[in-house]
XYZ file of N, CA and C in Angstrom:
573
model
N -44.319 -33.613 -195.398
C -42.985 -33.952 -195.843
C -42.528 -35.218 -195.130
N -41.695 -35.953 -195.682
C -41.261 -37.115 -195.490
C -39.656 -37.329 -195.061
N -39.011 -37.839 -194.405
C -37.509 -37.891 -193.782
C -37.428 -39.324 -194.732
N -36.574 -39.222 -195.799
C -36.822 -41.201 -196.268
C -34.895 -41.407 -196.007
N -35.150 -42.502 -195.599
C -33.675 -43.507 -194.689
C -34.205 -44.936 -195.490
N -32.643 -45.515 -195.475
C -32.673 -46.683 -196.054
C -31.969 -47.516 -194.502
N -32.527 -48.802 -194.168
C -31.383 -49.580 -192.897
C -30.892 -50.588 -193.630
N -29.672 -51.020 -193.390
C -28.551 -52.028 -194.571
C -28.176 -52.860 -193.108
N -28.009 -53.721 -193.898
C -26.741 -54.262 -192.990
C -25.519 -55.190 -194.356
N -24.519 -54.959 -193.789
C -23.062 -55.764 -194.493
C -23.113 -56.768 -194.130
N -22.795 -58.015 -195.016
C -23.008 -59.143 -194.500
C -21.716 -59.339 -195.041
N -21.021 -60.856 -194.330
C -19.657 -61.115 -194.556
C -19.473 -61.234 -195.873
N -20.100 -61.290 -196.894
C -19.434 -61.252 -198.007
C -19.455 -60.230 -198.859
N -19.477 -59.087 -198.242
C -19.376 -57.845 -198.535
C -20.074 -57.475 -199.406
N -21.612 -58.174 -199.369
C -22.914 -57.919 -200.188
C -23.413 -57.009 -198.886
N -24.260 -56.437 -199.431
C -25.153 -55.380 -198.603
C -26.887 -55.629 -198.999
N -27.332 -56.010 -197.737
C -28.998 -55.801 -198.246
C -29.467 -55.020 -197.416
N -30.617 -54.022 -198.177
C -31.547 -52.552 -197.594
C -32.674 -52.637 -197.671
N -33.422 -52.559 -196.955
C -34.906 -51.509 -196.709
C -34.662 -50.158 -196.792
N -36.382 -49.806 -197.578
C -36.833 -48.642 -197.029
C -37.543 -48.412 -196.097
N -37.014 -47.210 -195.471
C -38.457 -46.240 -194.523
C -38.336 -44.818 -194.756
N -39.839 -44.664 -195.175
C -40.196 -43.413 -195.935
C -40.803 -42.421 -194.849
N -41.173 -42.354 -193.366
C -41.125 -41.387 -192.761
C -39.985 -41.195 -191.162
N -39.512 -40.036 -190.959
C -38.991 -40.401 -189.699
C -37.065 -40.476 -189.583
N -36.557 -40.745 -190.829
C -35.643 -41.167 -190.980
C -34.520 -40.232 -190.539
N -34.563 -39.213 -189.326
C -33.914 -38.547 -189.136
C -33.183 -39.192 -188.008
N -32.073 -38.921 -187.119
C -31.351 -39.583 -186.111
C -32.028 -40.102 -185.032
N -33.534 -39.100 -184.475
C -34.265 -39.259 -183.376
C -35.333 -39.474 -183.450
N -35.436 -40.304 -185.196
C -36.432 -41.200 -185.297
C -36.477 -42.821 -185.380
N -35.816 -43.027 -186.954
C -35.252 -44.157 -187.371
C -33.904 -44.203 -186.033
N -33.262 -43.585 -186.518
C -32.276 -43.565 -185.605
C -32.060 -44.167 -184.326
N -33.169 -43.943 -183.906
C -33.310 -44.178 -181.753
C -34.107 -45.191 -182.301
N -34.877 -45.666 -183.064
C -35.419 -46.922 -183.302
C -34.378 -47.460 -183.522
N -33.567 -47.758 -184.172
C -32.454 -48.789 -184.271
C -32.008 -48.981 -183.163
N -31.566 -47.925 -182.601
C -31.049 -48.271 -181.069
C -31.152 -49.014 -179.948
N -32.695 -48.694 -179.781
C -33.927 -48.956 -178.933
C -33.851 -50.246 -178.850
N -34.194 -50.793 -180.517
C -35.097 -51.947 -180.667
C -34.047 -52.875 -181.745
N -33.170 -52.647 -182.604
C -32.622 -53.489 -183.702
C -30.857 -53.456 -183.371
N -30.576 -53.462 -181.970
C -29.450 -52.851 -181.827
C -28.389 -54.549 -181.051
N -28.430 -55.509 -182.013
C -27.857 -56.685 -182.231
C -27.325 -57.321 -183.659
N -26.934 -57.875 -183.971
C -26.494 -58.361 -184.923
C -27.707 -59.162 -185.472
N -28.420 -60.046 -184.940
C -29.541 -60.673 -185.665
C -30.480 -59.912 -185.663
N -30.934 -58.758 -184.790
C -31.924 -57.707 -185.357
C -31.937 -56.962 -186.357
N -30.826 -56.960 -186.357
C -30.051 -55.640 -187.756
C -30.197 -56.612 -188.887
N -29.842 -57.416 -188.896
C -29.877 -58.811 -190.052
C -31.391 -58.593 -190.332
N -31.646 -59.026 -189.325
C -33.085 -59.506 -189.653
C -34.342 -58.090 -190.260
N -34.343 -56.786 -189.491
C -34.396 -55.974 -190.317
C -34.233 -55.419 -191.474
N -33.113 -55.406 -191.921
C -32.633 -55.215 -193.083
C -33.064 -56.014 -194.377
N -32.895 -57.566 -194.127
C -33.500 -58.757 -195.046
C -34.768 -58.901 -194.960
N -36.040 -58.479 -194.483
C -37.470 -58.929 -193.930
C -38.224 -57.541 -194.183
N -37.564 -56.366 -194.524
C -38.792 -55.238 -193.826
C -38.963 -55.081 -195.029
N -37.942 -54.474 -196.502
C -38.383 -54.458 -197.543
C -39.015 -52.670 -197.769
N -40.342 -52.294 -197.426
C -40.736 -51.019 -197.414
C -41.407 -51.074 -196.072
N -41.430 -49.836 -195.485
C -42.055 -49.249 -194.153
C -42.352 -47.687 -194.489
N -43.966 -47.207 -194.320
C -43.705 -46.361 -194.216
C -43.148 -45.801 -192.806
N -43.146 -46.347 -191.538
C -42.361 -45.819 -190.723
C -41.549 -47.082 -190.104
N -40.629 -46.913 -189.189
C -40.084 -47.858 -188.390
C -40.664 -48.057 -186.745
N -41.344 -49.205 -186.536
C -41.509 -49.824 -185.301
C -40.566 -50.032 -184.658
N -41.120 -50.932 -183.292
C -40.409 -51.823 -182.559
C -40.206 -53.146 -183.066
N -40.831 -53.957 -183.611
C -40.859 -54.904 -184.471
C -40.706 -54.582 -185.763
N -40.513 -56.080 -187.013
C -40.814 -55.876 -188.396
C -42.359 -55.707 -188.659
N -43.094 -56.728 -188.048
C -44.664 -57.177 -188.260
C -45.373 -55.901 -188.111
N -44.658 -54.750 -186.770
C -45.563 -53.870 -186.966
C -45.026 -52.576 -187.662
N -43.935 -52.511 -188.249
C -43.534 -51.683 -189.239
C -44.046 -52.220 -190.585
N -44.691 -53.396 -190.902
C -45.601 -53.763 -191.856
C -46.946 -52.821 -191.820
N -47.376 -52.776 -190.651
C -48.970 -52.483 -190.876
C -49.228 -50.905 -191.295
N -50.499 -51.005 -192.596
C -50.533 -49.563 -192.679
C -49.196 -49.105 -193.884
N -48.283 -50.082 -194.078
C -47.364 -49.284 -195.113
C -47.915 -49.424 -196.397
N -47.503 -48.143 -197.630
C -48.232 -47.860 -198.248
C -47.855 -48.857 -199.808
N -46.693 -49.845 -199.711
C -46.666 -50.866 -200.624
C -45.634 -51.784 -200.190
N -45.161 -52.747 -200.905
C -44.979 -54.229 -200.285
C -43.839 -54.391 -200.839
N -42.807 -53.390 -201.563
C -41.191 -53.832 -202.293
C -40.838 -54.711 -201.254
N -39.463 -55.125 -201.930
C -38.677 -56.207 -200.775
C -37.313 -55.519 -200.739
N -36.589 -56.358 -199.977
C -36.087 -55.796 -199.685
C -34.369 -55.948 -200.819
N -33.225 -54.470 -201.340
C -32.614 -55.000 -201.982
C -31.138 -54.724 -201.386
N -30.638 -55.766 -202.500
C -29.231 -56.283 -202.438
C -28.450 -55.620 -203.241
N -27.224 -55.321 -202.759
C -26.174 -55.146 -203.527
C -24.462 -55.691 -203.527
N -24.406 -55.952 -204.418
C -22.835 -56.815 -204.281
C -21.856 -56.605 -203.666
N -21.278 -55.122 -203.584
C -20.770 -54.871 -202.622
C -20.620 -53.208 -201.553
N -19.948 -52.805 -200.511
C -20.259 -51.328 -199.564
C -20.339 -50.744 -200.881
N -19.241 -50.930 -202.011
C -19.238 -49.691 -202.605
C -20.257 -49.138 -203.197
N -20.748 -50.294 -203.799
C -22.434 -50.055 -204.732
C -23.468 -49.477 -204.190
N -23.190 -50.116 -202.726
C -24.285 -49.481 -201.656
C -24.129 -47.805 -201.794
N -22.972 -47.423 -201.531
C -22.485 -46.049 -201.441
C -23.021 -45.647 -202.434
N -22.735 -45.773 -203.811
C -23.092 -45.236 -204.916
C -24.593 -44.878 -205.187
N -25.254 -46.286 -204.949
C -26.536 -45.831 -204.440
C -26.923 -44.546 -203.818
N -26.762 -44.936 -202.269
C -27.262 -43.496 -201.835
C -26.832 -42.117 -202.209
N -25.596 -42.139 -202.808
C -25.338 -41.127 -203.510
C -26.258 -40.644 -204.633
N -26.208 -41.078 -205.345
C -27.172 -41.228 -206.445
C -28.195 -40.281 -205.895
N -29.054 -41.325 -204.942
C -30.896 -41.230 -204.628
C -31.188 -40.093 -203.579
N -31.216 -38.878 -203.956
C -31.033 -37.240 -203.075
C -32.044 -37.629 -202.219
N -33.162 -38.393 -202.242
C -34.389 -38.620 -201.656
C -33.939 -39.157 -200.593
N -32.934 -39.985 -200.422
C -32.572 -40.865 -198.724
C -31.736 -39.504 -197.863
N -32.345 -39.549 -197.883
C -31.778 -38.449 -196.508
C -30.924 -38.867 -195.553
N -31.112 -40.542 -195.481
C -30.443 -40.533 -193.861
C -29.902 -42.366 -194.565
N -28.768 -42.865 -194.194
C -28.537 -44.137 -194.537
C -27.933 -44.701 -193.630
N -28.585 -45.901 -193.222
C -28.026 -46.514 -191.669
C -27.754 -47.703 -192.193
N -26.647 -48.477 -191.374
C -25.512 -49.522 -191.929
C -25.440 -50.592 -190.638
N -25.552 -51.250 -190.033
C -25.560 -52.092 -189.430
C -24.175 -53.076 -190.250
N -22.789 -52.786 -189.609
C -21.542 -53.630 -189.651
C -20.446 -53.034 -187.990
N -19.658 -54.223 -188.050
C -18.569 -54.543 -187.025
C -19.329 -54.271 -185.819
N -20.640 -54.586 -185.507
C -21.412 -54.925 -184.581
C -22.038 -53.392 -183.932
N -22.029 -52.294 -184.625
C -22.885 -51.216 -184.358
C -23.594 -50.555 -185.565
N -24.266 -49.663 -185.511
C -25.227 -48.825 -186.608
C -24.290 -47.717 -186.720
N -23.716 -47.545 -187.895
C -23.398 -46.246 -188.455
C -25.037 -45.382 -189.587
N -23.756 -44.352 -189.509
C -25.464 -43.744 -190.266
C -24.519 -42.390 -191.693
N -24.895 -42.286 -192.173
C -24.194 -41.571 -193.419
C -24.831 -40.465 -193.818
N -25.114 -39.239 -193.800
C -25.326 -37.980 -194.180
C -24.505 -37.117 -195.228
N -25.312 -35.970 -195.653
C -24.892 -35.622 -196.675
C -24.789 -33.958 -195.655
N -24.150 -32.948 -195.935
C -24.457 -31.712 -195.415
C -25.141 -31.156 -197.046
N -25.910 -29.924 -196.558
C -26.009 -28.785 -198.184
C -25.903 -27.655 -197.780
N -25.437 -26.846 -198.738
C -24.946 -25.705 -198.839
C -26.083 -25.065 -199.739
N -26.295 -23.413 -199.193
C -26.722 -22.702 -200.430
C -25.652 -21.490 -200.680
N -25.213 -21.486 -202.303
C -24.387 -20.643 -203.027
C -25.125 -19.689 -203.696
N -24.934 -18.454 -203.005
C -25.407 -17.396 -203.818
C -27.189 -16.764 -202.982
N -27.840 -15.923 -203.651
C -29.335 -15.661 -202.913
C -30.472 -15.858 -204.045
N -31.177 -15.772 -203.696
C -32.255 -15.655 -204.928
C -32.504 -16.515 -205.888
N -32.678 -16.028 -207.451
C -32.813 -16.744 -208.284
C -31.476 -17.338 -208.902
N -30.643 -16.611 -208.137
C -28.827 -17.036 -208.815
C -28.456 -18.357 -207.898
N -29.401 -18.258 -206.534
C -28.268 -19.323 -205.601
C -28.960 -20.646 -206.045
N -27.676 -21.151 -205.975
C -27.551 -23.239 -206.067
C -27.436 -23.797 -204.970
N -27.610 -24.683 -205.650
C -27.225 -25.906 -203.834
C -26.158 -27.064 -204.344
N -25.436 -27.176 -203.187
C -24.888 -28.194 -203.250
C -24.785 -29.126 -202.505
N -24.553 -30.717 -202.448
C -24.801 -31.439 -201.465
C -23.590 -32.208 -201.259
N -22.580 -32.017 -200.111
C -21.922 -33.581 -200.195
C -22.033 -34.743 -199.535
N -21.445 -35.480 -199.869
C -21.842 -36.831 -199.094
C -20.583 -37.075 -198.074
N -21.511 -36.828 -196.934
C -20.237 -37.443 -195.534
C -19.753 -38.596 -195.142
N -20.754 -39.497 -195.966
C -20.158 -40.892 -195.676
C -20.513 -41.317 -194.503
N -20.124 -42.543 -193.805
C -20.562 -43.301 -192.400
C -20.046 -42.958 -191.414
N -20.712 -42.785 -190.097
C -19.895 -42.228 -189.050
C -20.644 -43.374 -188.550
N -20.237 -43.558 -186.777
C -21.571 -44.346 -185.508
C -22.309 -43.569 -185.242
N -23.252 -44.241 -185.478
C -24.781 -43.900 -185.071
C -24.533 -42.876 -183.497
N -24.333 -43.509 -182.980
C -24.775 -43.105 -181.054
C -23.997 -41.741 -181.059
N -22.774 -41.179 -181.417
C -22.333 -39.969 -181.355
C -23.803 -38.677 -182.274
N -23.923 -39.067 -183.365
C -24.757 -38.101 -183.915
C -26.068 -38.235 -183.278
N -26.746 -39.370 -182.882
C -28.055 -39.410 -182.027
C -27.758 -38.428 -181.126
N -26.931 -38.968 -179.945
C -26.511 -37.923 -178.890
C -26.943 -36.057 -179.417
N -25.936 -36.334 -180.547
C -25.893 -34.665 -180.923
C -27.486 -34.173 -181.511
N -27.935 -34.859 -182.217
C -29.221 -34.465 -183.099
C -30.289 -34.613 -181.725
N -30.416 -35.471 -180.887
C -31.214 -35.514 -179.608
C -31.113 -34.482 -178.872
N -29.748 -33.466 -178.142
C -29.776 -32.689 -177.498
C -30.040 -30.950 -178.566
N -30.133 -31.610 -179.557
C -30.723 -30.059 -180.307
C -31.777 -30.089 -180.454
N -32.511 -31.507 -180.470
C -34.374 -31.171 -180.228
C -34.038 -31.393 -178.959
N -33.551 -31.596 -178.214
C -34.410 -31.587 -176.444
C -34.293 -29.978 -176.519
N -33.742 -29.469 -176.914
C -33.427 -27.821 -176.730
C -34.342 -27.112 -177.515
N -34.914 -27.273 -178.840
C -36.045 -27.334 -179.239
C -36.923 -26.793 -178.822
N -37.311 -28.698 -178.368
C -38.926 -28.598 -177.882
C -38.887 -27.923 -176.571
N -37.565 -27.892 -175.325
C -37.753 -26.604 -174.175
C -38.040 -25.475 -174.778
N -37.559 -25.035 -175.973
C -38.074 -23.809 -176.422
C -38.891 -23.554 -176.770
N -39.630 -24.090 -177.392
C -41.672 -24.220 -177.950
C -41.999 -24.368 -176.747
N -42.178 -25.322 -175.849
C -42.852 -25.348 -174.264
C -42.572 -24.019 -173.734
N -41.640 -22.853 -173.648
C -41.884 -21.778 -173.058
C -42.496 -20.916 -173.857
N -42.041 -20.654 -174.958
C -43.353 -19.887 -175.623
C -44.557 -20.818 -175.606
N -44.921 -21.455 -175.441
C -46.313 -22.560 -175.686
C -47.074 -22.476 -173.800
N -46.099 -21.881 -172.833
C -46.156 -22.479 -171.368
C -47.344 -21.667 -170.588
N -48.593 -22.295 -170.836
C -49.879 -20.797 -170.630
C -49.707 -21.249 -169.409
N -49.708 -22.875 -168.783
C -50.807 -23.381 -167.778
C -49.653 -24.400 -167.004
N -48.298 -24.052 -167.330
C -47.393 -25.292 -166.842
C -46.736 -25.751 -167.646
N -46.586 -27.195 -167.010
C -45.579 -28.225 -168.126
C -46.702 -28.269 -169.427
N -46.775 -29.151 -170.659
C -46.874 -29.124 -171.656
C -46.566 -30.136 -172.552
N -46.891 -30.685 -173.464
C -46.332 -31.865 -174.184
C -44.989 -31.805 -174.597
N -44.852 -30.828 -174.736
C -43.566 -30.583 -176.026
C -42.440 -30.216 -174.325
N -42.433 -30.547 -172.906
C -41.714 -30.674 -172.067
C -41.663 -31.731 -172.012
N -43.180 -33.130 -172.125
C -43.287 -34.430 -171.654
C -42.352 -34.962 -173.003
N -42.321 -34.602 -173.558
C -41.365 -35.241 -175.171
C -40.052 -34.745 -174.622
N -39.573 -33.748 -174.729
C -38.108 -33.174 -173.976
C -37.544 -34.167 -172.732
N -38.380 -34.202 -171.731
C -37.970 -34.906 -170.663
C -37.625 -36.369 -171.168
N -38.682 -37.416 -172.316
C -38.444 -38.491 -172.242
C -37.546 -38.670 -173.267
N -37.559 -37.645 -174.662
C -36.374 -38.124 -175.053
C -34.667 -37.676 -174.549
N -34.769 -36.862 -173.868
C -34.005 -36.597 -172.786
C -32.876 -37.866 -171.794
N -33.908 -38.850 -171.529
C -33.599 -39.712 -170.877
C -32.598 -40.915 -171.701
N -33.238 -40.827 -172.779
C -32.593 -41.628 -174.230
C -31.639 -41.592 -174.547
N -31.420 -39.984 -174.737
C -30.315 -39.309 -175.200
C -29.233 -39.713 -173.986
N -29.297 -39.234 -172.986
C -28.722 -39.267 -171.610
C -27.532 -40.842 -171.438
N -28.964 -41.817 -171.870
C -28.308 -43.310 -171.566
C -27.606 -43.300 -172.866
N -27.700 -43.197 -174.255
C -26.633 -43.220 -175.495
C -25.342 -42.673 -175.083
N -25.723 -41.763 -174.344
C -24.382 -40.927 -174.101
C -23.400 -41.427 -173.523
N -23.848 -42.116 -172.159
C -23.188 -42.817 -171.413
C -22.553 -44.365 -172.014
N -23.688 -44.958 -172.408
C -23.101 -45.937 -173.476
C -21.742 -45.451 -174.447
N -21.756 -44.536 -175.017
C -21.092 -43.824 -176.232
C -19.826 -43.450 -175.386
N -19.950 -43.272 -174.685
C -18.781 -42.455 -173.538
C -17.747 -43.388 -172.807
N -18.746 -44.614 -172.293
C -17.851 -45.472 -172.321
C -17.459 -46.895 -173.090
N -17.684 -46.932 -174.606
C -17.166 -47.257 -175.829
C -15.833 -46.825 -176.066
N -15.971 -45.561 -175.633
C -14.404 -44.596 -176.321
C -13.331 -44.968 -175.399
N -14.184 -44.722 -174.007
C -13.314 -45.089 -173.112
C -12.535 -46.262 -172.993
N -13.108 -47.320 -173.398
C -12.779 -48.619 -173.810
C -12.092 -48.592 -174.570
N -11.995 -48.158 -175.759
C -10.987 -48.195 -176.838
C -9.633 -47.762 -176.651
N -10.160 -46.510 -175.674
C -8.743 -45.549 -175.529
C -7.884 -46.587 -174.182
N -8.362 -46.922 -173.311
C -7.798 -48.037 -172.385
C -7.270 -49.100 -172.988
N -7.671 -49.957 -174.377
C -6.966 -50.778 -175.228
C -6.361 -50.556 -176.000
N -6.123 -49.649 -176.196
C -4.911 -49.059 -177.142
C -3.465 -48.845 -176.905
């Protein structure tokens, strides 16, 4: 199975251009890649206009090229709203990240199931854009909690991979937080 995320960025004339990436596209994948590595205004630019298709997201564009499984480019749309409509539309993007007013928002949908069995439906809505770094934070400390939990059932001989993954994305999570923490703080002091 595949996590597919689109990364945009808004450009001042309230055109929007997107890539795809077709694996990963969950907060503490794509997600902490943006962070990590595309977390400027000319990275985000430059991502967004250059990558086109990925099947996953690198540290670079060149090496989110290699190995992907075709060569689209990357598209445009006239303006947020179209963008919106888009991902609305396309149930397949799971995850939609926005690069405007100099941070990564990211846009999710929640779903619901109505009913059991062969009677229940689903429904999906669309949550629209929040910042990125609050939901990383949150989606990071529910896999660090996770993978501590597979490492103790998994724990024959000691620590374990699925602790060495916990601990380091751990550390990630940790520094977003603090970043994120004092953003707010900032705001709330200028206000």
């Amino acid at each position: 199975m595949s996590t597919n995320s689109v990364v945009a960025y808004l450009n001042e004339d309230g055109s929007v251009v997107s890539s795809y990436v077709h694996y990963d596209g969950y907060e503490t994948g794509v997600g902490m890649t943006l962070l990590e590595h595309y977390n400027t205004d000319k990275c985000a630019r430059d991502l967004a206009s250059t990558l086109g298709y990925a099947s996953s997201l690198s540290e670079t564009v060149a090496e989110s090229h290699v190995n992907r499984a075709n060569t689209d480019e990357p598209e445009t749309f006239d303006t947020m709203e179209e963008f919106e409509l888009f991902l609305m539309d396309n149930s397949h993007l799971e995850f939609g990240y926005l690069w405007t007013g100099g941070k990564w928002m990211v846009a999710t949908w929640s779903h619901e199931t109505i009913g059991h069995g062969y009677d229940a439906r689903y429904e999906s809505t669309w949550n629209g854009f929040a910042w990125l770094v609050p939901a990383f934070v949150r989606s990071g400390r529910k896999v660090i909690d996770r993978f501590r939990d597979m490492a103790l059932e998994d724990n024959r001989d000691g620590r374990n991979e699925y602790d060495e993954y916990a601990d380091e994305l751990e550390v990630t999570v940790d520094k977003w937080h603090r970043y994120g923490m004092g953003e707010i703080a900032s705001e709330a002091m200028a206000a």
